[in-house]
PDB file of N, CA and C in Angstrom:
ATOM      1  N   MET P 206     145.450  73.903  81.276  1.00 63.00           N
ATOM      2  CA  MET P 206     145.786  74.929  82.243  1.00 63.00           C
ATOM      3  C   MET P 206     146.674  74.282  83.302  1.00 63.00           C
ATOM      4  N   ASN P 207     147.798  74.881  83.557  1.00 84.00           N
ATOM      5  CA  ASN P 207     148.683  74.289  84.548  1.00 84.00           C
ATOM      6  C   ASN P 207     148.234  74.675  85.964  1.00 84.00           C
ATOM      7  N   GLN P 208     148.865  74.068  86.945  1.00 85.00           N
ATOM      8  CA  GLN P 208     148.455  74.245  88.339  1.00 85.00           C
ATOM      9  C   GLN P 208     148.617  75.689  88.807  1.00 85.00           C
ATOM     10  N   ARG P 209     149.679  76.341  88.391  1.00 80.00           N
ATOM     11  CA  ARG P 209     149.913  77.739  88.807  1.00 80.00           C
ATOM     12  C   ARG P 209     148.803  78.649  88.262  1.00 80.00           C
ATOM     13  N   GLN P 210     148.404  78.469  87.016  1.00 81.00           N
ATOM     14  CA  GLN P 210     147.336  79.277  86.436  1.00 81.00           C
ATOM     15  C   GLN P 210     146.007  79.020  87.151  1.00 81.00           C
ATOM     16  N   MET P 211     145.762  77.770  87.490  1.00 76.00           N
ATOM     17  CA  MET P 211     144.522  77.413  88.172  1.00 76.00           C
ATOM     18  C   MET P 211     144.457  78.059  89.556  1.00 76.00           C
ATOM     19  N   ILE P 212     145.555  78.046  90.274  1.00 79.00           N
ATOM     20  CA  ILE P 212     145.609  78.656  91.609  1.00 79.00           C
ATOM     21  C   ILE P 212     145.421  80.168  91.504  1.00 79.00           C
ATOM     22  N   THR P 213     146.083  80.780  90.532  1.00 77.00           N
ATOM     23  CA  THR P 213     145.961  82.225  90.331  1.00 77.00           C
ATOM     24  C   THR P 213     144.520  82.602  89.991  1.00 77.00           C
ATOM     25  N   THR P 214     143.897  81.844  89.123  1.00 77.00           N
ATOM     26  CA  THR P 214     142.512  82.104  88.739  1.00 77.00           C
ATOM     27  C   THR P 214     141.574  81.941  89.937  1.00 77.00           C
ATOM     28  N   ALA P 215     141.779  80.897  90.705  1.00 71.00           N
ATOM     29  CA  ALA P 215     140.945  80.664  91.889  1.00 71.00           C
ATOM     30  C   ALA P 215     141.109  81.790  92.909  1.00 71.00           C
ATOM     31  N   ALA P 216     142.337  82.228  93.144  1.00 70.00           N
ATOM     32  CA  ALA P 216     142.593  83.322  94.091  1.00 70.00           C
ATOM     33  C   ALA P 216     141.936  84.614  93.622  1.00 70.00           C
ATOM     34  N   ALA P 217     142.037  84.903  92.340  1.00 68.00           N
ATOM     35  CA  ALA P 217     141.414  86.113  91.791  1.00 68.00           C
ATOM     36  C   ALA P 217     139.894  86.050  91.929  1.00 68.00           C
ATOM     37  N   SER P 218     139.322  84.884  91.707  1.00 67.00           N
ATOM     38  CA  SER P 218     137.876  84.711  91.848  1.00 67.00           C
ATOM     39  C   SER P 218     137.433  84.935  93.282  1.00 67.00           C
ATOM     40  N   LEU P 219     138.180  84.399  94.233  1.00 65.00           N
ATOM     41  CA  LEU P 219     137.837  84.570  95.643  1.00 65.00           C
ATOM     42  C   LEU P 219     137.934  86.024  96.074  1.00 65.00           C
ATOM     43  N   MET P 220     138.964  86.723  95.601  1.00 66.00           N
ATOM     44  CA  MET P 220     139.113  88.135  95.958  1.00 66.00           C
ATOM     45  C   MET P 220     137.979  88.960  95.367  1.00 66.00           C
ATOM     46  N   THR P 221     137.585  88.658  94.147  1.00 65.00           N
ATOM     47  CA  THR P 221     136.470  89.369  93.516  1.00 65.00           C
ATOM     48  C   THR P 221     135.188  89.118  94.276  1.00 65.00           C
ATOM     49  N   LEU P 222     134.946  87.893  94.653  1.00 62.00           N
ATOM     50  CA  LEU P 222     133.754  87.546  95.415  1.00 62.00           C
ATOM     51  C   LEU P 222     133.736  88.270  96.761  1.00 62.00           C
ATOM     52  N   ALA P 223     134.854  88.336  97.424  1.00 61.00           N
ATOM     53  CA  ALA P 223     134.932  89.029  98.712  1.00 61.00           C
ATOM     54  C   ALA P 223     134.627  90.508  98.556  1.00 61.00           C
ATOM     55  N   MET P 224     135.109  91.104  97.491  1.00 59.00           N
ATOM     56  CA  MET P 224     134.857  92.529  97.262  1.00 59.00           C
ATOM     57  C   MET P 224     133.392  92.785  96.947  1.00 59.00           C
ATOM     58  N   LEU P 225     132.740  91.856  96.266  1.00 58.00           N
ATOM     59  CA  LEU P 225     131.334  92.032  95.917  1.00 58.00           C
ATOM     60  C   LEU P 225     130.417  91.857  97.117  1.00 58.00           C
ATOM     61  N   THR P 226     130.784  91.022  98.073  1.00 55.00           N
ATOM     62  CA  THR P 226     129.917  90.780  99.223  1.00 55.00           C
ATOM     63  C   THR P 226     130.099  91.803 100.327  1.00 55.00           C
ATOM     64  N   SER P 227     131.197  92.503 100.381  1.00 50.00           N
ATOM     65  CA  SER P 227     131.433  93.490 101.435  1.00 50.00           C
ATOM     66  C   SER P 227     130.403  94.608 101.456  1.00 50.00           C
ATOM     67  N   PRO P 228     130.028  95.222 100.328  1.00 54.00           N
ATOM     68  CA  PRO P 228     129.007  96.270 100.374  1.00 54.00           C
ATOM     69  C   PRO P 228     127.662  95.740 100.872  1.00 54.00           C
ATOM     70  N   ALA P 229     127.348  94.491 100.588  1.00 52.00           N
ATOM     71  CA  ALA P 229     126.080  93.924 101.051  1.00 52.00           C
ATOM     72  C   ALA P 229     126.044  93.860 102.570  1.00 52.00           C
ATOM     73  N   MET P 230     127.161  93.527 103.198  1.00 51.00           N
ATOM     74  CA  MET P 230     127.207  93.490 104.655  1.00 51.00           C
ATOM     75  C   MET P 230     127.002  94.876 105.244  1.00 51.00           C
ATOM     76  N   ALA P 231     127.615  95.874 104.643  1.00 52.00           N
ATOM     77  CA  ALA P 231     127.451  97.245 105.118  1.00 52.00           C
ATOM     78  C   ALA P 231     126.018  97.708 104.900  1.00 52.00           C
ATOM     79  N   GLN P 232     125.418  97.269 103.815  1.00 54.00           N
ATOM     80  CA  GLN P 232     124.046  97.649 103.512  1.00 54.00           C
ATOM     81  C   GLN P 232     123.086  97.016 104.513  1.00 54.00           C
ATOM     82  N   ASP P 233     123.309  95.776 104.923  1.00 61.00           N
ATOM     83  CA  ASP P 233     122.449  95.110 105.885  1.00 61.00           C
ATOM     84  C   ASP P 233     122.457  95.809 107.234  1.00 61.00           C
ATOM     85  N   ALA P 234     123.561  96.480 107.567  1.00 72.00           N
ATOM     86  CA  ALA P 234     123.641  97.189 108.837  1.00 72.00           C
ATOM     87  C   ALA P 234     122.641  98.336 108.877  1.00 72.00           C
ATOM     88  N   ALA P 235     122.224  98.842 107.733  1.00 92.00           N
ATOM     89  CA  ALA P 235     121.272  99.939 107.666  1.00 92.00           C
ATOM     90  C   ALA P 235     119.836  99.428 107.578  1.00 92.00           C
ATOM     91  N   LYS P 236     119.630  98.153 107.850  1.00 94.00           N
ATOM     92  CA  LYS P 236     118.296  97.562 107.782  1.00 94.00           C
ATOM     93  C   LYS P 236     117.953  96.913 109.113  1.00 94.00           C
ATOM     94  N   GLU P 237     116.670  96.687 109.320  1.00 95.00           N
ATOM     95  CA  GLU P 237     116.204  96.006 110.521  1.00 95.00           C
ATOM     96  C   GLU P 237     115.056  95.073 110.157  1.00 95.00           C
ATOM     97  N   LYS P 238     114.855  94.065 110.993  1.00 95.00           N
ATOM     98  CA  LYS P 238     113.726  93.162 110.811  1.00 95.00           C
ATOM     99  C   LYS P 238     112.479  93.870 111.299  1.00 95.00           C
ATOM    100  N   CYS P 239     111.429  93.832 110.489  1.00 96.00           N
ATOM    101  CA  CYS P 239     110.160  94.460 110.841  1.00 96.00           C
ATOM    102  C   CYS P 239     109.073  93.385 110.791  1.00 96.00           C
ATOM    103  N   PHE P 240     108.482  93.112 111.933  1.00 96.00           N
ATOM    104  CA  PHE P 240     107.477  92.063 112.051  1.00 96.00           C
ATOM    105  C   PHE P 240     106.070  92.614 111.846  1.00 96.00           C
ATOM    106  N   GLY P 241     105.216  91.802 111.232  1.00 96.00           N
ATOM    107  CA  GLY P 241     103.812  92.163 111.079  1.00 96.00           C
ATOM    108  C   GLY P 241     103.490  92.961 109.834  1.00 96.00           C
ATOM    109  N   ILE P 242     104.416  93.086 108.903  1.00 97.00           N
ATOM    110  CA  ILE P 242     104.140  93.858 107.684  1.00 97.00           C
ATOM    111  C   ILE P 242     104.237  93.018 106.412  1.00 97.00           C
ATOM    112  N   ALA P 243     104.718  91.795 106.527  1.00 96.00           N
ATOM    113  CA  ALA P 243     104.923  90.958 105.334  1.00 96.00           C
ATOM    114  C   ALA P 243     103.588  90.473 104.779  1.00 96.00           C
ATOM    115  N   LYS P 244     103.448  90.548 103.490  1.00 96.00           N
ATOM    116  CA  LYS P 244     102.276  90.005 102.808  1.00 96.00           C
ATOM    117  C   LYS P 244     102.475  88.502 102.628  1.00 96.00           C
ATOM    118  N   ALA P 245     101.396  87.777 102.427  1.00 95.00           N
ATOM    119  CA  ALA P 245     101.474  86.328 102.239  1.00 95.00           C
ATOM    120  C   ALA P 245     102.441  86.006 101.109  1.00 95.00           C
ATOM    121  N   GLY P 246     103.386  85.120 101.390  1.00 94.00           N
ATOM    122  CA  GLY P 246     104.368  84.706 100.395  1.00 94.00           C
ATOM    123  C   GLY P 246     105.503  85.682 100.175  1.00 94.00           C
ATOM    124  N   GLN P 247     105.575  86.760 100.978  1.00 95.00           N
ATOM    125  CA  GLN P 247     106.616  87.759 100.758  1.00 95.00           C
ATOM    126  C   GLN P 247     107.482  88.008 101.998  1.00 95.00           C
ATOM    127  N   ASN P 248     107.488  87.087 102.950  1.00 95.00           N
ATOM    128  CA  ASN P 248     108.358  87.243 104.126  1.00 95.00           C
ATOM    129  C   ASN P 248     109.812  87.000 103.721  1.00 95.00           C
ATOM    130  N   ASP P 249     110.736  87.512 104.545  1.00 95.00           N
ATOM    131  CA  ASP P 249     112.150  87.385 104.199  1.00 95.00           C
ATOM    132  C   ASP P 249     112.815  86.118 104.713  1.00 95.00           C
ATOM    133  N   CYS P 250     112.342  85.530 105.796  1.00 91.00           N
ATOM    134  CA  CYS P 250     112.959  84.296 106.270  1.00 91.00           C
ATOM    135  C   CYS P 250     112.067  83.638 107.307  1.00 91.00           C
ATOM    136  N   ALA P 251     112.648  82.818 108.177  1.00 91.00           N
ATOM    137  CA  ALA P 251     111.904  82.037 109.162  1.00 91.00           C
ATOM    138  C   ALA P 251     111.020  82.914 110.049  1.00 91.00           C
ATOM    139  N   ASN P 252     109.917  82.338 110.509  1.00 91.00           N
ATOM    140  CA  ASN P 252     109.028  83.095 111.391  1.00 91.00           C
ATOM    141  C   ASN P 252     109.324  82.795 112.856  1.00 91.00           C
ATOM    142  N   LEU P 253     108.706  83.544 113.744  1.00 91.00           N
ATOM    143  CA  LEU P 253     108.968  83.390 115.176  1.00 91.00           C
ATOM    144  C   LEU P 253     108.481  82.060 115.734  1.00 91.00           C
ATOM    145  N   SER P 254     107.375  81.536 115.213  1.00 89.00           N
ATOM    146  CA  SER P 254     106.822  80.299 115.765  1.00 89.00           C
ATOM    147  C   SER P 254     107.626  79.066 115.369  1.00 89.00           C
ATOM    148  N   GLY P 255     108.440  79.185 114.332  1.00 89.00           N
ATOM    149  CA  GLY P 255     109.247  78.057 113.883  1.00 89.00           C
ATOM    150  C   GLY P 255     108.506  77.093 112.974  1.00 89.00           C
ATOM    151  N   SER P 256     107.332  77.488 112.479  1.00 90.00           N
ATOM    152  CA  SER P 256     106.571  76.595 111.612  1.00 90.00           C
ATOM    153  C   SER P 256     107.154  76.497 110.200  1.00 90.00           C
ATOM    154  N   HIS P 257     108.040  77.429 109.843  1.00 89.00           N
ATOM    155  CA  HIS P 257     108.791  77.333 108.588  1.00 89.00           C
ATOM    156  C   HIS P 257     110.114  78.070 108.749  1.00 89.00           C
ATOM    157  N   SER P 258     111.043  77.774 107.851  1.00 89.00           N
ATOM    158  CA  SER P 258     112.377  78.378 107.976  1.00 89.00           C
ATOM    159  C   SER P 258     112.852  79.027 106.686  1.00 89.00           C
ATOM    160  N   CYS P 259     111.932  79.322 105.780  1.00 90.00           N
ATOM    161  CA  CYS P 259     112.356  79.867 104.488  1.00 90.00           C
ATOM    162  C   CYS P 259     111.576  81.117 104.112  1.00 90.00           C
ATOM    163  N   ALA P 260     112.192  81.905 103.249  1.00 92.00           N
ATOM    164  CA  ALA P 260     111.532  83.098 102.718  1.00 92.00           C
ATOM    165  C   ALA P 260     110.376  82.685 101.813  1.00 92.00           C
ATOM    166  N   GLY P 261     109.362  83.540 101.764  1.00 92.00           N
ATOM    167  CA  GLY P 261     108.240  83.305 100.852  1.00 92.00           C
ATOM    168  C   GLY P 261     107.231  82.289 101.333  1.00 92.00           C
ATOM    169  N   GLN P 262     107.257  81.909 102.603  1.00 94.00           N
ATOM    170  CA  GLN P 262     106.326  80.897 103.088  1.00 94.00           C
ATOM    171  C   GLN P 262     105.264  81.442 104.039  1.00 94.00           C
ATOM    172  N   ALA P 263     105.135  82.745 104.147  1.00 94.00           N
ATOM    173  CA  ALA P 263     104.083  83.331 104.980  1.00 94.00           C
ATOM    174  C   ALA P 263     102.730  82.956 104.375  1.00 94.00           C
ATOM    175  N   LYS P 264     101.804  82.558 105.222  1.00 94.00           N
ATOM    176  CA  LYS P 264     100.487  82.101 104.750  1.00 94.00           C
ATOM    177  C   LYS P 264      99.452  83.218 104.688  1.00 94.00           C
ATOM    178  N   VAL P 265      99.583  84.230 105.566  1.00 94.00           N
ATOM    179  CA  VAL P 265      98.605  85.318 105.612  1.00 94.00           C
ATOM    180  C   VAL P 265      99.317  86.668 105.632  1.00 94.00           C
ATOM    181  N   ASP P 266      98.606  87.692 105.249  1.00 96.00           N
ATOM    182  CA  ASP P 266      99.148  89.047 105.291  1.00 96.00           C
ATOM    183  C   ASP P 266      99.295  89.520 106.733  1.00 96.00           C
ATOM    184  N   ASN P 267     100.360  90.257 107.002  1.00 95.00           N
ATOM    185  CA  ASN P 267     100.583  90.959 108.275  1.00 95.00           C
ATOM    186  C   ASN P 267     100.590  90.057 109.511  1.00 95.00           C
ATOM    187  N   ASP P 268     101.032  88.832 109.376  1.00 94.00           N
ATOM    188  CA  ASP P 268     101.163  87.923 110.523  1.00 94.00           C
ATOM    189  C   ASP P 268     102.229  88.486 111.455  1.00 94.00           C
ATOM    190  N   LYS P 269     101.938  88.542 112.746  1.00 93.00           N
ATOM    191  CA  LYS P 269     102.864  89.111 113.725  1.00 93.00           C
ATOM    192  C   LYS P 269     104.193  88.358 113.807  1.00 93.00           C
ATOM    193  N   GLY P 270     104.220  87.113 113.414  1.00 94.00           N
ATOM    194  CA  GLY P 270     105.437  86.311 113.487  1.00 94.00           C
ATOM    195  C   GLY P 270     106.289  86.348 112.232  1.00 94.00           C
ATOM    196  N   GLU P 271     105.790  86.955 111.161  1.00 95.00           N
ATOM    197  CA  GLU P 271     106.525  87.044 109.897  1.00 95.00           C
ATOM    198  C   GLU P 271     107.205  88.401 109.790  1.00 95.00           C
ATOM    199  N   TRP P 272     108.347  88.448 109.111  1.00 95.00           N
ATOM    200  CA  TRP P 272     109.087  89.706 109.026  1.00 95.00           C
ATOM    201  C   TRP P 272     109.677  89.946 107.653  1.00 95.00           C
ATOM    202  N   LYS P 273     110.043  91.209 107.422  1.00 96.00           N
ATOM    203  CA  LYS P 273     110.761  91.646 106.227  1.00 96.00           C
ATOM    204  C   LYS P 273     111.837  92.613 106.674  1.00 96.00           C
ATOM    205  N   TYR P 274     112.927  92.692 105.917  1.00 95.00           N
ATOM    206  CA  TYR P 274     113.942  93.711 106.169  1.00 95.00           C
ATOM    207  C   TYR P 274     113.425  95.044 105.620  1.00 95.00           C
ATOM    208  N   VAL P 275     113.584  96.090 106.425  1.00 96.00           N
ATOM    209  CA  VAL P 275     113.233  97.444 106.000  1.00 96.00           C
ATOM    210  C   VAL P 275     114.380  98.372 106.384  1.00 96.00           C
ATOM    211  N   ALA P 276     114.380  99.557 105.837  1.00 95.00           N
ATOM    212  CA  ALA P 276     115.402 100.543 106.196  1.00 95.00           C
ATOM    213  C   ALA P 276     115.314 100.837 107.688  1.00 95.00           C
ATOM    214  N   ALA P 277     116.450 100.916 108.346  1.00 94.00           N
ATOM    215  CA  ALA P 277     116.491 101.155 109.790  1.00 94.00           C
ATOM    216  C   ALA P 277     115.710 102.417 110.136  1.00 94.00           C
ATOM    217  N   GLY P 278     114.870 102.314 111.161  1.00 93.00           N
ATOM    218  CA  GLY P 278     114.095 103.450 111.624  1.00 93.00           C
ATOM    219  C   GLY P 278     112.746 103.634 110.957  1.00 93.00           C
ATOM    220  N   THR P 279     112.391 102.764 110.003  1.00 95.00           N
ATOM    221  CA  THR P 279     111.123 102.933 109.292  1.00 95.00           C
ATOM    222  C   THR P 279     110.053 101.934 109.694  1.00 95.00           C
ATOM    223  N   CYS P 280     110.394 100.952 110.478  1.00 96.00           N
ATOM    224  CA  CYS P 280     109.449  99.884 110.806  1.00 96.00           C
ATOM    225  C   CYS P 280     108.189 100.412 111.497  1.00 96.00           C
ATOM    226  N   LYS P 281     108.356 101.197 112.536  1.00 95.00           N
ATOM    227  CA  LYS P 281     107.203 101.702 113.297  1.00 95.00           C
ATOM    228  C   LYS P 281     106.280 102.540 112.426  1.00 95.00           C
ATOM    229  N   THR P 282     106.858 103.334 111.525  1.00 95.00           N
ATOM    230  CA  THR P 282     106.025 104.177 110.661  1.00 95.00           C
ATOM    231  C   THR P 282     105.233 103.350 109.656  1.00 95.00           C
ATOM    232  N   MET P 283     105.683 102.115 109.401  1.00 95.00           N
ATOM    233  CA  MET P 283     104.980 101.222 108.480  1.00 95.00           C
ATOM    234  C   MET P 283     103.927 100.384 109.213  1.00 95.00           C
ATOM    235  N   GLY P 284     103.822 100.584 110.512  1.00 96.00           N
ATOM    236  CA  GLY P 284     102.868  99.815 111.300  1.00 96.00           C
ATOM    237  C   GLY P 284     103.415  98.492 111.781  1.00 96.00           C
ATOM    238  N   GLY P 285     104.731  98.323 111.710  1.00 96.00           N
ATOM    239  CA  GLY P 285     105.361  97.073 112.110  1.00 96.00           C
ATOM    240  C   GLY P 285     105.843  97.088 113.548  1.00 96.00           C
ATOM    241  N   MET P 286     106.459  95.964 113.935  1.00 95.00           N
ATOM    242  CA  MET P 286     106.937  95.785 115.300  1.00 95.00           C
ATOM    243  C   MET P 286     108.383  95.307 115.294  1.00 95.00           C
ATOM    244  N   SER P 287     109.084  95.593 116.375  1.00 94.00           N
ATOM    245  CA  SER P 287     110.427  95.045 116.559  1.00 94.00           C
ATOM    246  C   SER P 287     110.279  93.575 116.945  1.00 94.00           C
ATOM    247  N   MET P 288     111.392  92.852 117.004  1.00 92.00           N
ATOM    248  CA  MET P 288     111.335  91.447 117.387  1.00 92.00           C
ATOM    249  C   MET P 288     110.784  91.285 118.811  1.00 92.00           C
ATOM    250  N   ASP P 289     111.223  92.138 119.721  1.00 92.00           N
ATOM    251  CA  ASP P 289     110.741  92.049 121.102  1.00 92.00           C
ATOM    252  C   ASP P 289     109.240  92.288 121.184  1.00 92.00           C
ATOM    253  N   ASP P 290     108.749  93.297 120.451  1.00 92.00           N
ATOM    254  CA  ASP P 290     107.310  93.575 120.433  1.00 92.00           C
ATOM    255  C   ASP P 290     106.537  92.397 119.846  1.00 92.00           C
ATOM    256  N   ALA P 291     107.062  91.811 118.774  1.00 91.00           N
ATOM    257  CA  ALA P 291     106.390  90.681 118.131  1.00 91.00           C
ATOM    258  C   ALA P 291     106.343  89.476 119.069  1.00 91.00           C
ATOM    259  N   LYS P 292     107.436  89.229 119.784  1.00 90.00           N
ATOM    260  CA  LYS P 292     107.453  88.109 120.750  1.00 90.00           C
ATOM    261  C   LYS P 292     106.423  88.315 121.838  1.00 90.00           C
ATOM    262  N   MET P 293     106.302  89.544 122.331  1.00 89.00           N
ATOM    263  CA  MET P 293     105.300  89.846 123.352  1.00 89.00           C
ATOM    264  C   MET P 293     103.896  89.641 122.786  1.00 89.00           C
ATOM    265  N   GLY P 294     103.672  90.071 121.559  1.00 82.00           N
ATOM    266  CA  GLY P 294     102.379  89.898 120.918  1.00 82.00           C
ATOM    267  C   GLY P 294     102.019  88.438 120.708  1.00 82.00           C
ATOM    268  N   MET P 295     103.025  87.617 120.417  1.00 77.00           N
ATOM    269  CA  MET P 295     102.781  86.178 120.207  1.00 77.00           C
ATOM    270  C   MET P 295     102.413  85.524 121.533  1.00 77.00           C
ATOM    271  N   LYS P 296     102.995  85.966 122.646  1.00 78.00           N
ATOM    272  CA  LYS P 296     102.681  85.396 123.947  1.00 78.00           C
ATOM    273  C   LYS P 296     101.267  85.710 124.381  1.00 78.00           C
ATOM    274  N   LYS P 297     100.768  86.899 124.012  1.00 72.00           N
ATOM    275  CA  LYS P 297      99.413  87.331 124.379  1.00 72.00           C
ATOM    276  C   LYS P 297      98.347  86.598 123.588  1.00 72.00           C
ATOM    277  N   SER P 298      98.692  86.156 122.391  1.00 61.00           N
ATOM    278  CA  SER P 298      97.699  85.491 121.516  1.00 61.00           C
ATOM    279  C   SER P 298      97.316  84.117 121.993  1.00 61.00           C
TER     280      SER P 298
END
């Protein structure tokens, strides 16, 4: 494969990747972090206390510091809390 073909292939790959990731960004805008609803091992990322920084590391169900992404506007109906509410709850504990 000559250099021109390699550059063309790389450019096409990058453009395809950019097109595939754009809908995901728009989709994330319709979601919010909901604290206190994640089951053990099913959190989406780092917790508020900083004891871990990865998804799937929640130790107990419904920990106030653990969160999951949910559809925007549904967190309260699921019994969850916003980040501000969760931070306040962590300070009281």
